[in-house]
XYZ file of N, CA, C and O in Angstrom:
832
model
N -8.810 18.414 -1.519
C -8.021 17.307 -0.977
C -6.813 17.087 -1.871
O -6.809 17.428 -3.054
N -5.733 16.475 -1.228
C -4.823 15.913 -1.800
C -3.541 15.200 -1.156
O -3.375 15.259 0.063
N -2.601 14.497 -2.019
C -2.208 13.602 -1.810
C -0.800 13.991 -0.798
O 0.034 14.429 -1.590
N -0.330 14.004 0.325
C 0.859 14.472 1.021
C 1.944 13.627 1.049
O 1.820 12.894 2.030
N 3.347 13.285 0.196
C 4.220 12.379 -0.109
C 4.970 12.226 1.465
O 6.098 12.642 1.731
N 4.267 11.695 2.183
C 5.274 11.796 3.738
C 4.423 10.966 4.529
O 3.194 10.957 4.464
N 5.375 10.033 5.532
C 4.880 8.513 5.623
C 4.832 8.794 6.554
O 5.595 9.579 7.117
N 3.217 7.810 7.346
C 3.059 7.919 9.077
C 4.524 7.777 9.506
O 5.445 7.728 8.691
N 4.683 7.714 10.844
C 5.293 7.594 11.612
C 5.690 6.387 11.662
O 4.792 5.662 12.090
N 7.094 5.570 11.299
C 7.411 4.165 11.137
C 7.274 3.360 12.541
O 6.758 2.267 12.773
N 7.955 4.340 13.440
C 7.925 3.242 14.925
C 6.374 3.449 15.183
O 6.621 3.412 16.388
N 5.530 3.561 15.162
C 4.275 3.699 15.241
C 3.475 2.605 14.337
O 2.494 1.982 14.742
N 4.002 2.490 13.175
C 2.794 1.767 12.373
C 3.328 0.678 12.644
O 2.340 -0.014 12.891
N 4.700 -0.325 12.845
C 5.447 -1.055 12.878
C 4.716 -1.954 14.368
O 4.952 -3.161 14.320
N 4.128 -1.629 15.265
C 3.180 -1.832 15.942
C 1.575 -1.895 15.522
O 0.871 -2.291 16.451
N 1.049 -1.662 14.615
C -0.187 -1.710 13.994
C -0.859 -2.670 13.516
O -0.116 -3.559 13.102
N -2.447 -2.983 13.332
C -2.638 -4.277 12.768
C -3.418 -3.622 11.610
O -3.670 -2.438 11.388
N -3.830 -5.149 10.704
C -4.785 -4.350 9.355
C -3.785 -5.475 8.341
O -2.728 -6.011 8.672
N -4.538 -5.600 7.018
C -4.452 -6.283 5.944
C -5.413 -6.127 5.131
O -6.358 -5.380 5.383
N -5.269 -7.044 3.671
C -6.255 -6.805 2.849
C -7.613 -7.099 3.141
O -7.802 -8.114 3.811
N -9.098 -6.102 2.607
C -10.136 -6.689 2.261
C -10.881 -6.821 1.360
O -10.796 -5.844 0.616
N -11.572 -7.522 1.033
C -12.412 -7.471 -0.611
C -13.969 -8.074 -0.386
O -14.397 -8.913 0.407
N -14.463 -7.471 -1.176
C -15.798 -7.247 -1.049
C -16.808 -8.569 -1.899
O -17.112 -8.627 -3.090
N -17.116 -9.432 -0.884
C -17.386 -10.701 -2.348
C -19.361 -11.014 -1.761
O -19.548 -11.127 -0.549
N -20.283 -11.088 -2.479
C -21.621 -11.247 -2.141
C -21.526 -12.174 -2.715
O -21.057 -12.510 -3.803
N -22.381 -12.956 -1.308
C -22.761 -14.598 -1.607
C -24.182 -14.468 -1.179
O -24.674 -13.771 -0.292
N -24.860 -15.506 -2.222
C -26.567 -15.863 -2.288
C -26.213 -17.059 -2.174
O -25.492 -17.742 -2.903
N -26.959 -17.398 -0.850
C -27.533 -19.258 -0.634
C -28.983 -19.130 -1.473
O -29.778 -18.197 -1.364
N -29.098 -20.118 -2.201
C -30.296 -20.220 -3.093
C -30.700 -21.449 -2.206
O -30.040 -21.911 -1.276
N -32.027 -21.929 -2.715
C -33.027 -22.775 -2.092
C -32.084 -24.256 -2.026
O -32.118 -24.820 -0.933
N -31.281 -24.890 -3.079
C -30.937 -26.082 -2.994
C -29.481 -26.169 -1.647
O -28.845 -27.077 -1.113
N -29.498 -25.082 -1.595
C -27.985 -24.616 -0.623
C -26.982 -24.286 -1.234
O -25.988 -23.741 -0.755
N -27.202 -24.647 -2.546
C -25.591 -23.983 -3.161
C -25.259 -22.504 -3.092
O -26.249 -21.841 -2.785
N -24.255 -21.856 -3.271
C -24.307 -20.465 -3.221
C -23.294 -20.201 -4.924
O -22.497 -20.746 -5.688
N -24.108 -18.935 -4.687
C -23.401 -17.877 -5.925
C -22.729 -17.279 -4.737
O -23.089 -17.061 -3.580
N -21.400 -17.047 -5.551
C -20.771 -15.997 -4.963
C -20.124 -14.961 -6.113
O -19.518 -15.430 -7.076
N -20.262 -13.832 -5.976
C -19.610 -12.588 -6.927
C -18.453 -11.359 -5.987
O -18.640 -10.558 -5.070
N -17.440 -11.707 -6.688
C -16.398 -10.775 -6.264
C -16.737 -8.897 -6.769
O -17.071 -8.581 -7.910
N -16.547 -7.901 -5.624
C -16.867 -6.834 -6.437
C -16.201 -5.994 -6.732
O -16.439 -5.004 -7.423
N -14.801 -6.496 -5.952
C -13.801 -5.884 -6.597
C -12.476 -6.404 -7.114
O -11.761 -7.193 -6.494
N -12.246 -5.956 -8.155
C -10.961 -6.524 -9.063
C -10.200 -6.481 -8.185
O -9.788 -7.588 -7.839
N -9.756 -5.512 -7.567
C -8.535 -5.178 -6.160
C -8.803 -5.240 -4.603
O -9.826 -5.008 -3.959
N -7.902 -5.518 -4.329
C -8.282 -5.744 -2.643
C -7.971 -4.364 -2.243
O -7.433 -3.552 -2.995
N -8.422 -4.068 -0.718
C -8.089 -2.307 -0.558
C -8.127 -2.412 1.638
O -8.911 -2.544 2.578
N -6.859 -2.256 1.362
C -6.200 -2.579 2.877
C -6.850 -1.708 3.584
O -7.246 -0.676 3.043
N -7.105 -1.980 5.052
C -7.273 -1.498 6.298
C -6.556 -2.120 7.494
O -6.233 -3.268 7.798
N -6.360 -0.193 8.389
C -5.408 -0.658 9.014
C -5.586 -0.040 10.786
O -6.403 0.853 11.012
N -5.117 -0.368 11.412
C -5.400 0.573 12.704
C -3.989 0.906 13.706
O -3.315 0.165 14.421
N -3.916 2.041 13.462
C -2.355 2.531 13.771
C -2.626 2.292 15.006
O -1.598 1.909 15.564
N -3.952 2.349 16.063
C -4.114 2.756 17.816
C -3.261 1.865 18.070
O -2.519 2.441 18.865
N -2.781 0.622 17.898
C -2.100 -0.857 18.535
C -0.670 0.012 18.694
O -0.097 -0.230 19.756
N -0.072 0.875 17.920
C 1.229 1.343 17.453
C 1.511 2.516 19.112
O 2.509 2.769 19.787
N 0.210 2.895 19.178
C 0.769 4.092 20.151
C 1.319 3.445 21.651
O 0.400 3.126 22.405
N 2.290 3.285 22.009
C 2.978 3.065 23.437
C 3.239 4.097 24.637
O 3.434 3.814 25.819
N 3.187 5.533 23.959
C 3.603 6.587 24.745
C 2.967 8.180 24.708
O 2.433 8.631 23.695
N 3.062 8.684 25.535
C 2.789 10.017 25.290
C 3.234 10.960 23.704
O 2.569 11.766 23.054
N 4.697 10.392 23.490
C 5.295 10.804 22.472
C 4.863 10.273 21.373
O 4.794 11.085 20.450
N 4.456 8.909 21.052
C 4.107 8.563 20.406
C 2.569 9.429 19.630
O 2.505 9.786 18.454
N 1.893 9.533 20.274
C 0.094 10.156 20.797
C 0.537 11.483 19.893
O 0.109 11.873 18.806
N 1.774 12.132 20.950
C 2.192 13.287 20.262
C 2.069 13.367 19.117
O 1.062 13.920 18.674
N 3.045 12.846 18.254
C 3.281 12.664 16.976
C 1.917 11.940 15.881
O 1.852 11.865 14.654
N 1.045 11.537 16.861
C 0.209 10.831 15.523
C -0.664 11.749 15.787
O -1.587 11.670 14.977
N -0.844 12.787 16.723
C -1.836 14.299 17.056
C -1.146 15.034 15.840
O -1.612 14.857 14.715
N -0.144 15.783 16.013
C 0.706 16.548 14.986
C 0.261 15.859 13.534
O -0.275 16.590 12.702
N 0.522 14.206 13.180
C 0.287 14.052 12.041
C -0.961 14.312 11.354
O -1.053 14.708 10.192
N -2.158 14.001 12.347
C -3.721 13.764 12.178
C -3.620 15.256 11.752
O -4.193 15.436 10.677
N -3.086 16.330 12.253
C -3.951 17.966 12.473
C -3.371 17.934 11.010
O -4.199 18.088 10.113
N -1.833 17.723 10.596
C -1.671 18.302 9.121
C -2.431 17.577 7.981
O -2.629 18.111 6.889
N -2.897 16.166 8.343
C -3.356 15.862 6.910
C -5.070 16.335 7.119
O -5.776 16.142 6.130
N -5.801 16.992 8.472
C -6.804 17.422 8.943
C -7.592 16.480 8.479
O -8.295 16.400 7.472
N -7.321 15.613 9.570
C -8.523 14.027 9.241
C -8.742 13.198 8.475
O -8.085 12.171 8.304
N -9.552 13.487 8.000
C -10.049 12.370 6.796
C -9.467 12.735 5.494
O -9.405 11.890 4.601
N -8.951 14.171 5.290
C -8.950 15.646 4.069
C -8.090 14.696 2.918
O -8.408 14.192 1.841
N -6.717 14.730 3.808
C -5.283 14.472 2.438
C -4.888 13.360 2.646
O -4.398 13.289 3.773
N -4.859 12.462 2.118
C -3.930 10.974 2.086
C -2.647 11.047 2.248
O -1.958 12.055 2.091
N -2.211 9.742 2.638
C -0.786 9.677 2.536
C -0.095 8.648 2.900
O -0.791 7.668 3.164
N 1.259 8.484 3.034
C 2.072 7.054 2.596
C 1.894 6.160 4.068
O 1.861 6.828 5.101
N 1.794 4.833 4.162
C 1.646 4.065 5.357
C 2.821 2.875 4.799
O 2.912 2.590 3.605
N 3.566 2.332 5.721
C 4.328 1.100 5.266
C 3.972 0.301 6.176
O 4.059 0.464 7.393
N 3.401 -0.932 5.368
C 2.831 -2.204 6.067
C 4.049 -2.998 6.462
O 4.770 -3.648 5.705
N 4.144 -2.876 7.497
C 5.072 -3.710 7.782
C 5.331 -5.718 7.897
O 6.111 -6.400 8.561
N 4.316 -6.043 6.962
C 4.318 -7.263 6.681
C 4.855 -7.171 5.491
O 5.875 -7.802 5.212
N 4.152 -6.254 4.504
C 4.033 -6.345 3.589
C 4.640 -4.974 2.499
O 3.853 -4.177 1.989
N 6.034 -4.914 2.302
C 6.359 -3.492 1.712
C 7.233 -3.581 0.163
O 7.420 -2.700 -0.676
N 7.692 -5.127 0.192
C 8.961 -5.539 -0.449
C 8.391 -6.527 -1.975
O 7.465 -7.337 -1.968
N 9.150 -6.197 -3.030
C 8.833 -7.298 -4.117
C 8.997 -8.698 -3.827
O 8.276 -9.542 -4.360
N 10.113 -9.054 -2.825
C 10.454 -10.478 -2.536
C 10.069 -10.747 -0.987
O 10.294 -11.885 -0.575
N 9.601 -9.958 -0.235
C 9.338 -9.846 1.294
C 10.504 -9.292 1.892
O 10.153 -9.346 3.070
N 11.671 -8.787 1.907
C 12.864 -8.820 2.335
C 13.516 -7.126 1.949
O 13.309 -6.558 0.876
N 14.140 -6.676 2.843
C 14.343 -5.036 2.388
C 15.410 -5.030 1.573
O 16.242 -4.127 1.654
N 15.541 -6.200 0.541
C 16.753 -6.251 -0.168
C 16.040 -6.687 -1.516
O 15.844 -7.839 -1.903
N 15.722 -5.579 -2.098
C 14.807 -6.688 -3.325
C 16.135 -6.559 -4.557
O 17.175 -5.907 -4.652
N 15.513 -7.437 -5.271
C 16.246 -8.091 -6.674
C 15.603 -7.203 -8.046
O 14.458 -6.753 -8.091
N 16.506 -7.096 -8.993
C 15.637 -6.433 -10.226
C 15.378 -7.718 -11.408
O 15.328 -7.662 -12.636
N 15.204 -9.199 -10.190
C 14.392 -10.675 -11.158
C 13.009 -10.504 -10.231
O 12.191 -11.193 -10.841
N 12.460 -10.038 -9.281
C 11.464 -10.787 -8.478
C 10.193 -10.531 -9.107
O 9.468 -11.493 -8.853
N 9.462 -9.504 -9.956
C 8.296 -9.549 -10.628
C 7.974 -9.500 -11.946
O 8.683 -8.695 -12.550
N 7.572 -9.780 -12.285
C 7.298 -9.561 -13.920
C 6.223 -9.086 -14.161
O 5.075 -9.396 -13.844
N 6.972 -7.735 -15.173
C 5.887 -6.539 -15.411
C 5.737 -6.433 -16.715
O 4.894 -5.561 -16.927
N 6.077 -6.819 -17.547
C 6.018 -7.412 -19.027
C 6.688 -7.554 -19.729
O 7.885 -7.741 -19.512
N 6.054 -7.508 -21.032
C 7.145 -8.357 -22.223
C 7.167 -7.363 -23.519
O 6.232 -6.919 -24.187
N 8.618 -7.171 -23.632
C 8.854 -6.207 -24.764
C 8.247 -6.945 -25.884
O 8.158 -8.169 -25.979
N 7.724 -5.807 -26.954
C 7.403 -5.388 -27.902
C 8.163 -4.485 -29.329
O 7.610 -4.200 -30.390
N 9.666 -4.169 -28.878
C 10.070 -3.622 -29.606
C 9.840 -2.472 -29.857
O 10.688 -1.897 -30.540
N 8.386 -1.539 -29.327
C 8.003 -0.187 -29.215
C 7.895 0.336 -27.996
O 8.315 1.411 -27.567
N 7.031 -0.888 -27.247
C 6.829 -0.239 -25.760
C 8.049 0.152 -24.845
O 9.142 -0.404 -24.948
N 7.731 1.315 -23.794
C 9.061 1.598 -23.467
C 8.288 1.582 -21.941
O 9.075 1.076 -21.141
N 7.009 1.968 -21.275
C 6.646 2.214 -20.337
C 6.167 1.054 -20.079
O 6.008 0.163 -20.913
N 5.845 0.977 -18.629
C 5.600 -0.463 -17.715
C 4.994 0.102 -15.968
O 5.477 0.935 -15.201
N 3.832 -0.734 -15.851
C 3.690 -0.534 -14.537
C 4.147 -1.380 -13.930
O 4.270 -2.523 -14.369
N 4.619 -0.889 -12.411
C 4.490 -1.766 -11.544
C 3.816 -2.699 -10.854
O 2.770 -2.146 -10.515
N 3.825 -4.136 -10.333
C 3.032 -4.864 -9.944
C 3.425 -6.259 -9.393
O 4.120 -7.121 -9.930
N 2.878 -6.266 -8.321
C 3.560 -7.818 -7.324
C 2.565 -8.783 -7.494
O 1.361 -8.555 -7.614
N 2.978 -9.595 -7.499
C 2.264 -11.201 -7.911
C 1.872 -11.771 -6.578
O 2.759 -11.616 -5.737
N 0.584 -12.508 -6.058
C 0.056 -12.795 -5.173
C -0.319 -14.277 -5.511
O -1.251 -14.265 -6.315
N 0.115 -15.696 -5.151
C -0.201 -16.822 -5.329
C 0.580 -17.249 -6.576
O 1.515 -16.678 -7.139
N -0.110 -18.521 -6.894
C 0.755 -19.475 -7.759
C 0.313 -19.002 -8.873
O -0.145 -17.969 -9.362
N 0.751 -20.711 -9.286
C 0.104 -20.308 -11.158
C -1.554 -20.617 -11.353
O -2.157 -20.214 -12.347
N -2.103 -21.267 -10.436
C -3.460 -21.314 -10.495
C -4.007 -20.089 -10.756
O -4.090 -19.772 -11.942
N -4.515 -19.107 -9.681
C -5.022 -18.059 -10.375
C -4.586 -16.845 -9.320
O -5.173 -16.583 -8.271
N -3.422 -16.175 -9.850
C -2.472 -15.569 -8.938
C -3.399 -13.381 -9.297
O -4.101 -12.759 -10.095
N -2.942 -13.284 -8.521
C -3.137 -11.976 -7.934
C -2.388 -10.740 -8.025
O -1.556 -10.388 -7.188
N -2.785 -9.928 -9.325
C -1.744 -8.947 -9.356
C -1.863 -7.586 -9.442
O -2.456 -6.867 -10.246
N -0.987 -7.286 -8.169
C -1.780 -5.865 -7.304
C -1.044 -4.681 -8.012
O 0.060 -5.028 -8.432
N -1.289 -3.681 -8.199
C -0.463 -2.520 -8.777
C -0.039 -1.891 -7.679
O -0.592 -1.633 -6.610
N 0.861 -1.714 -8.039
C 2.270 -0.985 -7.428
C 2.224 0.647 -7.333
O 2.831 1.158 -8.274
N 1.575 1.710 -6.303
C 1.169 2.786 -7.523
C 1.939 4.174 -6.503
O 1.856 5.399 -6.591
N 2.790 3.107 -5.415
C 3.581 4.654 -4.427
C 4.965 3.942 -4.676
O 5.527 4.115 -3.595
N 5.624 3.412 -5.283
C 6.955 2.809 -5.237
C 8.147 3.637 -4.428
O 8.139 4.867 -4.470
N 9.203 2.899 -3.668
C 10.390 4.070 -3.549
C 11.181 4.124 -4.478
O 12.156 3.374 -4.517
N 10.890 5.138 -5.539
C 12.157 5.590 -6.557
C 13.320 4.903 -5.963
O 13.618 3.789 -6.394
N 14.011 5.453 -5.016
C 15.202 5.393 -5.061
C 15.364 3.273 -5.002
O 16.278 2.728 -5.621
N 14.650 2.701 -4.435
C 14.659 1.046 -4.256
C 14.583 0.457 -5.296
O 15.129 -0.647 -5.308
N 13.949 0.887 -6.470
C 13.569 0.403 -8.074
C 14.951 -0.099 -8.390
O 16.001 0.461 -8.076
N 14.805 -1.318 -9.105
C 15.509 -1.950 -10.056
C 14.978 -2.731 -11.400
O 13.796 -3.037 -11.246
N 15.358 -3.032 -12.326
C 15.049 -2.963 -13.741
C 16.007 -4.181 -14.456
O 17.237 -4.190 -14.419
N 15.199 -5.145 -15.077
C 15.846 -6.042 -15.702
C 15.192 -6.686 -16.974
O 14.031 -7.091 -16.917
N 15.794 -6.761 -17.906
C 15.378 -6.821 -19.430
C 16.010 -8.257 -19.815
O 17.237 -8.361 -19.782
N 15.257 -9.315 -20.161
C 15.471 -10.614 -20.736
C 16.893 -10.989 -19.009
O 18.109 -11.185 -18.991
N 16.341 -10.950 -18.428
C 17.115 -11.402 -17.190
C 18.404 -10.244 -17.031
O 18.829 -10.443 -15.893
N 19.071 -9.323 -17.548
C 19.975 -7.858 -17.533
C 20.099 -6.700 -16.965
O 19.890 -5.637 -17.550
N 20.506 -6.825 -15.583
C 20.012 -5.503 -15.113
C 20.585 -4.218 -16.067
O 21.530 -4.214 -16.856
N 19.471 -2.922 -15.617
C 19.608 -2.068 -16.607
C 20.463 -0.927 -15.034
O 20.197 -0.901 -13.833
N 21.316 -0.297 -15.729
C 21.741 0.846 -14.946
C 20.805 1.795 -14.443
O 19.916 1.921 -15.285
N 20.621 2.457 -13.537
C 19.781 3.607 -12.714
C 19.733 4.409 -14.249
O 18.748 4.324 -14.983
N 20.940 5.183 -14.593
C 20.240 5.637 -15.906
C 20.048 5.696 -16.899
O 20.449 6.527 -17.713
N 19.005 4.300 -17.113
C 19.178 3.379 -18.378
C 17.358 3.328 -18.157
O 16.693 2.621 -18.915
N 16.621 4.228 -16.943
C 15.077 4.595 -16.420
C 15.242 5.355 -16.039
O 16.262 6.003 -15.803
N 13.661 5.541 -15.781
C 12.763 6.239 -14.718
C 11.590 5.664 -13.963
O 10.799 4.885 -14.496
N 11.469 6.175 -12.372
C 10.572 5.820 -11.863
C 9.255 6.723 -11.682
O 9.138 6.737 -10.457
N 8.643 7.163 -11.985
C 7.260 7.492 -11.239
C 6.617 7.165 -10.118
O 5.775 6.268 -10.070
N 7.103 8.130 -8.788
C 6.820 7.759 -7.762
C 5.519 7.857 -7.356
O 4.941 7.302 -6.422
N 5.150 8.601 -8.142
C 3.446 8.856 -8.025
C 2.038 8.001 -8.874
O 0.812 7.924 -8.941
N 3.030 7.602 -9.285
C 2.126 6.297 -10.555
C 2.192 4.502 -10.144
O 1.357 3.615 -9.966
N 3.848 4.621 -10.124
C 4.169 3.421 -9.609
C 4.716 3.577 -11.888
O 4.570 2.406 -12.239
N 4.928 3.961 -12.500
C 4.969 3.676 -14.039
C 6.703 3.719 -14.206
O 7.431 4.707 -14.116
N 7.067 2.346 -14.468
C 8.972 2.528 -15.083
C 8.761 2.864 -16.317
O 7.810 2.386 -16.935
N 9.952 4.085 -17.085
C 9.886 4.213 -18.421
C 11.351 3.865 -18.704
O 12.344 4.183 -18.049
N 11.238 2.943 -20.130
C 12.743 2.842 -20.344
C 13.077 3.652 -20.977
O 12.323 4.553 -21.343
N 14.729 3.542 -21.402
C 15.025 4.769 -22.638
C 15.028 3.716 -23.789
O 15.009 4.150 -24.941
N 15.043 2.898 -23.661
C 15.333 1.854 -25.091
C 14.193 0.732 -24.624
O 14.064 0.157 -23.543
N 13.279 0.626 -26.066
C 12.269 -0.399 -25.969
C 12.963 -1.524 -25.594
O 14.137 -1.585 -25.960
N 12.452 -2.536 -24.872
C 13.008 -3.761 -25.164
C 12.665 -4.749 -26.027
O 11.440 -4.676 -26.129
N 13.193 -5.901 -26.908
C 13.132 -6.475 -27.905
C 11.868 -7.218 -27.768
O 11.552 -7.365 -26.587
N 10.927 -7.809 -28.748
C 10.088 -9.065 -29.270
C 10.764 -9.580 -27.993
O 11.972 -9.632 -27.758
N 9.538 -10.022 -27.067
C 9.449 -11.097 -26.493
C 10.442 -10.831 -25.324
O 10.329 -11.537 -24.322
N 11.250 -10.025 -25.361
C 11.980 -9.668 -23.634
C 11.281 -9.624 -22.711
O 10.395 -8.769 -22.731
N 11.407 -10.609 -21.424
C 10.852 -10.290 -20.448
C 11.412 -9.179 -19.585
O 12.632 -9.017 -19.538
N 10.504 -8.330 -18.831
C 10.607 -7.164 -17.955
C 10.685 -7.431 -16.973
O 9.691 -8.093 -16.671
N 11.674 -7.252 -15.758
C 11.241 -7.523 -14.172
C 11.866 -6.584 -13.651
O 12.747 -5.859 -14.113
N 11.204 -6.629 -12.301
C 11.587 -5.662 -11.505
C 11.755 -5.578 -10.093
O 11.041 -6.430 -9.564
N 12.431 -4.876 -9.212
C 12.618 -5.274 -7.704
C 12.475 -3.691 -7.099
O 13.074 -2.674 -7.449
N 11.290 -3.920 -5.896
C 11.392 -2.303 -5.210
C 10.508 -2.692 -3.537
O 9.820 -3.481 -2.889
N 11.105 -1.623 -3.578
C 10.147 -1.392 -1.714
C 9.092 -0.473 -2.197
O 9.298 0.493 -2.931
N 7.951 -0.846 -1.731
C 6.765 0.411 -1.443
C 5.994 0.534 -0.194
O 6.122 -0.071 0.871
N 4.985 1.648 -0.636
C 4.179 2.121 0.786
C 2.471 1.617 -0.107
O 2.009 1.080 -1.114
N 2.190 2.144 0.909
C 0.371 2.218 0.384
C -0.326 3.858 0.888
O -0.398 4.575 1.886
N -0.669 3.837 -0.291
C -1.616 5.245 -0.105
C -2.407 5.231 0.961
O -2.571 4.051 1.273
N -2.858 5.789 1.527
C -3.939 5.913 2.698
C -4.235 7.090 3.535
O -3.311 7.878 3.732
N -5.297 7.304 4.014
C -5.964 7.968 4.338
C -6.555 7.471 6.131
O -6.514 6.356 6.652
N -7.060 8.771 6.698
C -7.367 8.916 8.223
C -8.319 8.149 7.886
O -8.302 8.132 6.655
N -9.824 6.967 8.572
C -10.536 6.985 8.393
C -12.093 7.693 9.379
O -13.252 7.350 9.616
N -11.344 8.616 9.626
C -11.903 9.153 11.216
C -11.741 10.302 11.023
O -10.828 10.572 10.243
N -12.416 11.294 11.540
C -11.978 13.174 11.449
C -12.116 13.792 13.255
O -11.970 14.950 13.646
N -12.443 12.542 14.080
C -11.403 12.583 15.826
C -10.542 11.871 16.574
O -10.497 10.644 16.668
N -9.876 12.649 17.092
C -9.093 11.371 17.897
C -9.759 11.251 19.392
O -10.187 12.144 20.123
N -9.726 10.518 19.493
C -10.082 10.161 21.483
C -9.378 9.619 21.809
O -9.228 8.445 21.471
N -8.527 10.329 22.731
C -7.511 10.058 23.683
C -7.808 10.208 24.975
O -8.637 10.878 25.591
N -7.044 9.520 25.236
C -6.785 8.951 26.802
C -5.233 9.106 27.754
O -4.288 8.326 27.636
N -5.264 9.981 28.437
C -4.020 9.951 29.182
C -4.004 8.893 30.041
O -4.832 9.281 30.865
N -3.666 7.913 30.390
C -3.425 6.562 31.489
C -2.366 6.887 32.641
O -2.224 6.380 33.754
N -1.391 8.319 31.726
C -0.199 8.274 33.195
C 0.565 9.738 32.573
O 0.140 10.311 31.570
N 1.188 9.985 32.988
C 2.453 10.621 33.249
C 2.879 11.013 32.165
O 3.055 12.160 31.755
N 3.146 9.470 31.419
C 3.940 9.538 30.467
C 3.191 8.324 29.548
O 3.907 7.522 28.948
N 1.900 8.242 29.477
C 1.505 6.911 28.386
C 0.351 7.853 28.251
O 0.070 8.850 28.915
N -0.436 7.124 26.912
C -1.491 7.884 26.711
C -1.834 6.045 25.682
O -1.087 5.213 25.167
N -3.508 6.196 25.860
C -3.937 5.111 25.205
C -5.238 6.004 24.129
O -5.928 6.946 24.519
N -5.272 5.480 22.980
C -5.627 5.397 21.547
C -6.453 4.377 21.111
O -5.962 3.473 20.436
N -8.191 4.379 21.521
C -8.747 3.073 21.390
C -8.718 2.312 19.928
O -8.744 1.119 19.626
N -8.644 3.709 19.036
C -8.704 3.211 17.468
C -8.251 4.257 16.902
O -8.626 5.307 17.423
N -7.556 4.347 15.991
C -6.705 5.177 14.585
C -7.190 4.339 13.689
O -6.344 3.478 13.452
N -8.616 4.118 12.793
C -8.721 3.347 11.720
C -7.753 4.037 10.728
O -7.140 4.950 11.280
N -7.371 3.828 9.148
C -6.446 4.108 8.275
C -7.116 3.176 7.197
O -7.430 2.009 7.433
N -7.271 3.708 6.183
C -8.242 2.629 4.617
C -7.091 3.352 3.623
O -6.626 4.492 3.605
N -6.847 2.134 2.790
C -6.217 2.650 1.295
C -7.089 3.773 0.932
O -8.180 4.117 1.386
N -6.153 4.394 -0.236
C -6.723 5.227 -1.174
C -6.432 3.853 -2.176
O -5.612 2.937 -2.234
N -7.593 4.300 -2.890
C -7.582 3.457 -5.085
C -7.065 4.869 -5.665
O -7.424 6.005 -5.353
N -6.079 4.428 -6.638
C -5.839 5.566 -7.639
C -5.994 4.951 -8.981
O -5.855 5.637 -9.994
């Protein structure tokens, strides 16, 4: 298996439903109170492209896509279309996240978007970024394109110059989410001429 850098089909998923899920076990004990235990540190999206298919052509193209990544086999890029942007907006800023705080040695930094307030906020790693969307800002300064690097396969910015004691790091980018077929058939349905219906295309993150 492995990972194929090439994104479903946009007019296709852009029609799709799916969001995060996380895995939390709750025990009602005898008095009624419950324990509850979270089991995973990260949430891990699911998605269902079938809502996306409108057409024969459409069907086409998510047949062609299914045969090359051969089912369930190779992962690959999905853009949530709720959810793709550091600020929500296809215009991100290099102020909208904060990815840390210089040290004076450190030069590398992952990526990562902030989920909720200051109570007890949520912070997801960043780990398919679009290189080319990355932006970079040191104690509030944007840094020039080549003043980094992105790791499109990590989601990891490296600077060329540490930043100082106590500089804050931020950053602004568009990404995708890893993912994978969750199915190894399709069942299709021709309805006409020219439509074809798709009862389900499940789609689950990959964790890296």
């Amino acid at each position: 298996m492995s990972f194929h850098a090439v994104r479903f089909p946009l007019d296709i998923s852009l029609g799709a439903r799916g969001g995060p899920e996380r895995a939390t076990d709750i025990v009602t004990l005898a008095s009624g109170r419950e324990e509850r235990n979270s089991r995973w540190l990260h949430s891990r999206r699911r998605y269902n492209a079938g809502y996306g298919v409108k057409s024969r052509a459409d069907m086409a193209a998510v047949l062609a896509f299914f045969e090359e990544r051969r089912g369930r086999f190779h992962s690959f890029l999905w853009r949530d279309g709720l959810d793709y942007s550091s600020n929500g907006t296809d215009a991100p800023t290099a102020l909208d996240q904060g990815i840390g705080t210089g040290d004076g040695v450190r030069v590398s930094f992952d990526l990562t978007k902030r989920y909720g307030a200051n109570f007890d906020p949520y912070l997801r790693p960043i780990t398919r970024p679009v290189a080319a969307s990355v932006l970079v800002a040191v104690a509030g300064s944007s840094l020039a394109a080549a003043d980094f690097s992105v790791d499109a396969l990590s989601g990891v910015v490296a600077l060329d110059v540490a930043p100082a004691l106590g500089a804050a790091v931020t950053a602004g980018f568009l990404f995708d989410v890893p993912v994978r077929f969750d199915i190894d058939r399709l069942d299709v349905e021709l309805t006409s001429f020219d439509a074809a219906e798709v009862p389900s295309i499940p789609l689950i993150e990959v964790r890296e």
